[in-house]
PDB file of C-alpha atoms in Angstrom:
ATOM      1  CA  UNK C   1     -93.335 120.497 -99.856  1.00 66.00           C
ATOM      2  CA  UNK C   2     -93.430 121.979 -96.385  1.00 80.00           C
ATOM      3  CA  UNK C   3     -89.847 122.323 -94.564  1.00 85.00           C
ATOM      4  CA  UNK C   4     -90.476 121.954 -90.651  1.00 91.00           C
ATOM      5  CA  UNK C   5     -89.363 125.135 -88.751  1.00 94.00           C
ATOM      6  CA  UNK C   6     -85.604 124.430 -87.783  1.00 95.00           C
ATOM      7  CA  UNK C   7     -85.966 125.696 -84.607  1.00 96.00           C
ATOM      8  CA  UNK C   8     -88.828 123.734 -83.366  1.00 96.00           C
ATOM      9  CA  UNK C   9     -86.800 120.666 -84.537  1.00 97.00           C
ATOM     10  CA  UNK C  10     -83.798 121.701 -82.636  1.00 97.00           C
ATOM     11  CA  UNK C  11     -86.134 121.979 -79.692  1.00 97.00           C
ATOM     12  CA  UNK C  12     -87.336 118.572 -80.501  1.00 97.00           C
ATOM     13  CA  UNK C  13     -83.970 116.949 -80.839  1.00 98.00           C
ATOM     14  CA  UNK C  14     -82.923 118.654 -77.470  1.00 98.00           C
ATOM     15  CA  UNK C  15     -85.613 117.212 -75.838  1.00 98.00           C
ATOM     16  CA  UNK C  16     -85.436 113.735 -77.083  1.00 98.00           C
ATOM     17  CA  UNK C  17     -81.632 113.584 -76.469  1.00 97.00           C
ATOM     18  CA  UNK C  18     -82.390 115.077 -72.551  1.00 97.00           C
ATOM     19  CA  UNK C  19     -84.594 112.187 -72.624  1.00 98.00           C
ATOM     20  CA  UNK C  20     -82.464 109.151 -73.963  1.00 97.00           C
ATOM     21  CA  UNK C  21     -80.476 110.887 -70.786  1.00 97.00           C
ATOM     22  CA  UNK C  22     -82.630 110.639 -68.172  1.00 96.00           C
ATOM     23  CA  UNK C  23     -83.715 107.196 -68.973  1.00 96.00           C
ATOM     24  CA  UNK C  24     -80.140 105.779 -68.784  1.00 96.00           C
ATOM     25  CA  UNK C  25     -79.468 107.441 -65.712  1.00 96.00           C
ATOM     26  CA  UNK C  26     -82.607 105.561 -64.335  1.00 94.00           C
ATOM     27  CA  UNK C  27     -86.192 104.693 -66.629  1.00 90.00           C
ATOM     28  CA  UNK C  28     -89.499 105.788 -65.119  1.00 95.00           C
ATOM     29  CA  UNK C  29     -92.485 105.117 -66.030  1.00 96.00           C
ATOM     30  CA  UNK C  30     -92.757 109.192 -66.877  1.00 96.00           C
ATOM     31  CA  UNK C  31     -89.446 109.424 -68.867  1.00 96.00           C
ATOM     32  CA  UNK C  32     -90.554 106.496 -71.401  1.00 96.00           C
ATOM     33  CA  UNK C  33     -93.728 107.953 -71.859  1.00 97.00           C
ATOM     34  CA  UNK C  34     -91.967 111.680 -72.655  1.00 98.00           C
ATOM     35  CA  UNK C  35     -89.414 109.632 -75.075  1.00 98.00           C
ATOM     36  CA  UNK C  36     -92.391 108.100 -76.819  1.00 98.00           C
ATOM     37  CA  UNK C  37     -93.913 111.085 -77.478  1.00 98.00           C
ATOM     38  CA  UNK C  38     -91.480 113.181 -78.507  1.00 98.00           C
ATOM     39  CA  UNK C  39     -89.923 110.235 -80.723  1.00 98.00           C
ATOM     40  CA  UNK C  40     -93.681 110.316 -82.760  1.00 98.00           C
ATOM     41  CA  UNK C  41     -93.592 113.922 -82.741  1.00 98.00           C
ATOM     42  CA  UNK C  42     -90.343 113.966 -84.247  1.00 97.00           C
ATOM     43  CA  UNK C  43     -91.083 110.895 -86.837  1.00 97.00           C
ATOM     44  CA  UNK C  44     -94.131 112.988 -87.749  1.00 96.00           C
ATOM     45  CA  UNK C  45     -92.284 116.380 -88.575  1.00 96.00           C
ATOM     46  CA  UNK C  46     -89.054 115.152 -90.474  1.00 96.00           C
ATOM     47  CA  UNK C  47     -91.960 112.339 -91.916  1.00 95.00           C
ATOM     48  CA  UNK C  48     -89.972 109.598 -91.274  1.00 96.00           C
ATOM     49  CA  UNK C  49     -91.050 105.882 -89.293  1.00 96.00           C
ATOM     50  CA  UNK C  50     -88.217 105.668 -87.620  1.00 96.00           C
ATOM     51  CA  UNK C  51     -86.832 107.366 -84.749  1.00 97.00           C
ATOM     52  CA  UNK C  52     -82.769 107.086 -86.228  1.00 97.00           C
ATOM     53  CA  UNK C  53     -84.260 108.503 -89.527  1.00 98.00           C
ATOM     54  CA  UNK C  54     -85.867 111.347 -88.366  1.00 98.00           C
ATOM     55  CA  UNK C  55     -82.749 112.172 -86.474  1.00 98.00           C
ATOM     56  CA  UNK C  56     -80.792 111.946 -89.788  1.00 97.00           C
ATOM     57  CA  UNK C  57     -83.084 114.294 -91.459  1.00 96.00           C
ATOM     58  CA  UNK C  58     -83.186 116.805 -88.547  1.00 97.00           C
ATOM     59  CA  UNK C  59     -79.530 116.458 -88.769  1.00 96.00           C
ATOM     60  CA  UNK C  60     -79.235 117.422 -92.398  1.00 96.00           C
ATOM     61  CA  UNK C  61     -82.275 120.029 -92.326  1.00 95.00           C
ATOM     62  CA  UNK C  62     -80.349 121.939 -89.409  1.00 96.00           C
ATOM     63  CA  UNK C  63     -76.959 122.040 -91.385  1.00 94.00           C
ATOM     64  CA  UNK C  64     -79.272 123.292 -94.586  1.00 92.00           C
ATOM     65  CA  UNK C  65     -80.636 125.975 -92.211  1.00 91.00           C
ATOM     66  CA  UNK C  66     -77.484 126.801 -90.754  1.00 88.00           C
ATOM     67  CA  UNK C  67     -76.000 127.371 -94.598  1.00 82.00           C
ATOM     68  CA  UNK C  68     -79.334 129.675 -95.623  1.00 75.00           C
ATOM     69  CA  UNK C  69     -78.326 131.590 -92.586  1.00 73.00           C
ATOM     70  CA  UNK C  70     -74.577 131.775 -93.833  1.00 65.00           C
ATOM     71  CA  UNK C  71     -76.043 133.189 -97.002  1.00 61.00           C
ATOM     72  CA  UNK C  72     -75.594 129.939 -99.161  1.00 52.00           C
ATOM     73  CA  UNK C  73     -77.844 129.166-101.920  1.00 53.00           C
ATOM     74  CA  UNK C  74     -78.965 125.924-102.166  1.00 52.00           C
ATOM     75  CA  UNK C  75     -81.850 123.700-103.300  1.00 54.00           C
ATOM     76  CA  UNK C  76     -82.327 119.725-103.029  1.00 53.00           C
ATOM     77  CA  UNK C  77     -79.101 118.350-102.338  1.00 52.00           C
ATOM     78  CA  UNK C  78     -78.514 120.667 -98.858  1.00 54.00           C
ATOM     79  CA  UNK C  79     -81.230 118.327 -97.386  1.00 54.00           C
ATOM     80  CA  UNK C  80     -79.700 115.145 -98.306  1.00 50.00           C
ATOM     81  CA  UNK C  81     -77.385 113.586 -95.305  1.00 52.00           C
ATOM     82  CA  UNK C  82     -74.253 113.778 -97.243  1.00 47.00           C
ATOM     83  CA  UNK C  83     -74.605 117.294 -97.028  1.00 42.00           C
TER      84      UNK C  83
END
């Protein structure tokens, strides 16, 4: 199974939440357009339909990451949300 690069999704979560930003501080045409994108793009690499469930599995592949980093071990259940 490939594992998306946790710092590309960090970018991607960045952007999408400097996006969700902009467009409640005033929607253009060019902001939802950006959103949309980068809401497929991140669907596609956490391979997920839906924008809140991609989020959730950036969410618990970044805390995984951050525990590899720490020097913890762990397999399967580091990717799951309880996590």
């Amino acid at each position: 199974m490939l594992v998306a690069d946790p710092k590309a999704v960090r970018s991607l979560l960045t952007r999408y939440a400097s996006l969700r930003i902009a467009q409640a501080e005033g929607d253009t045409p060019r902001t939802a357009r950006e959103l949309t994108e980068v809401s497929r793009t991140l669907c596609a690499t956490m391979g997920a339909t839906d924008v809140r469930e991609a989020i959730v599995r950036a969410d618990a592949l970044l805390r995984a990451s951050r525990r590899m980093t720490a020097g913890h071990r762990c397999g399967d259940d580091c990717l799951s949300p309880a996590a």
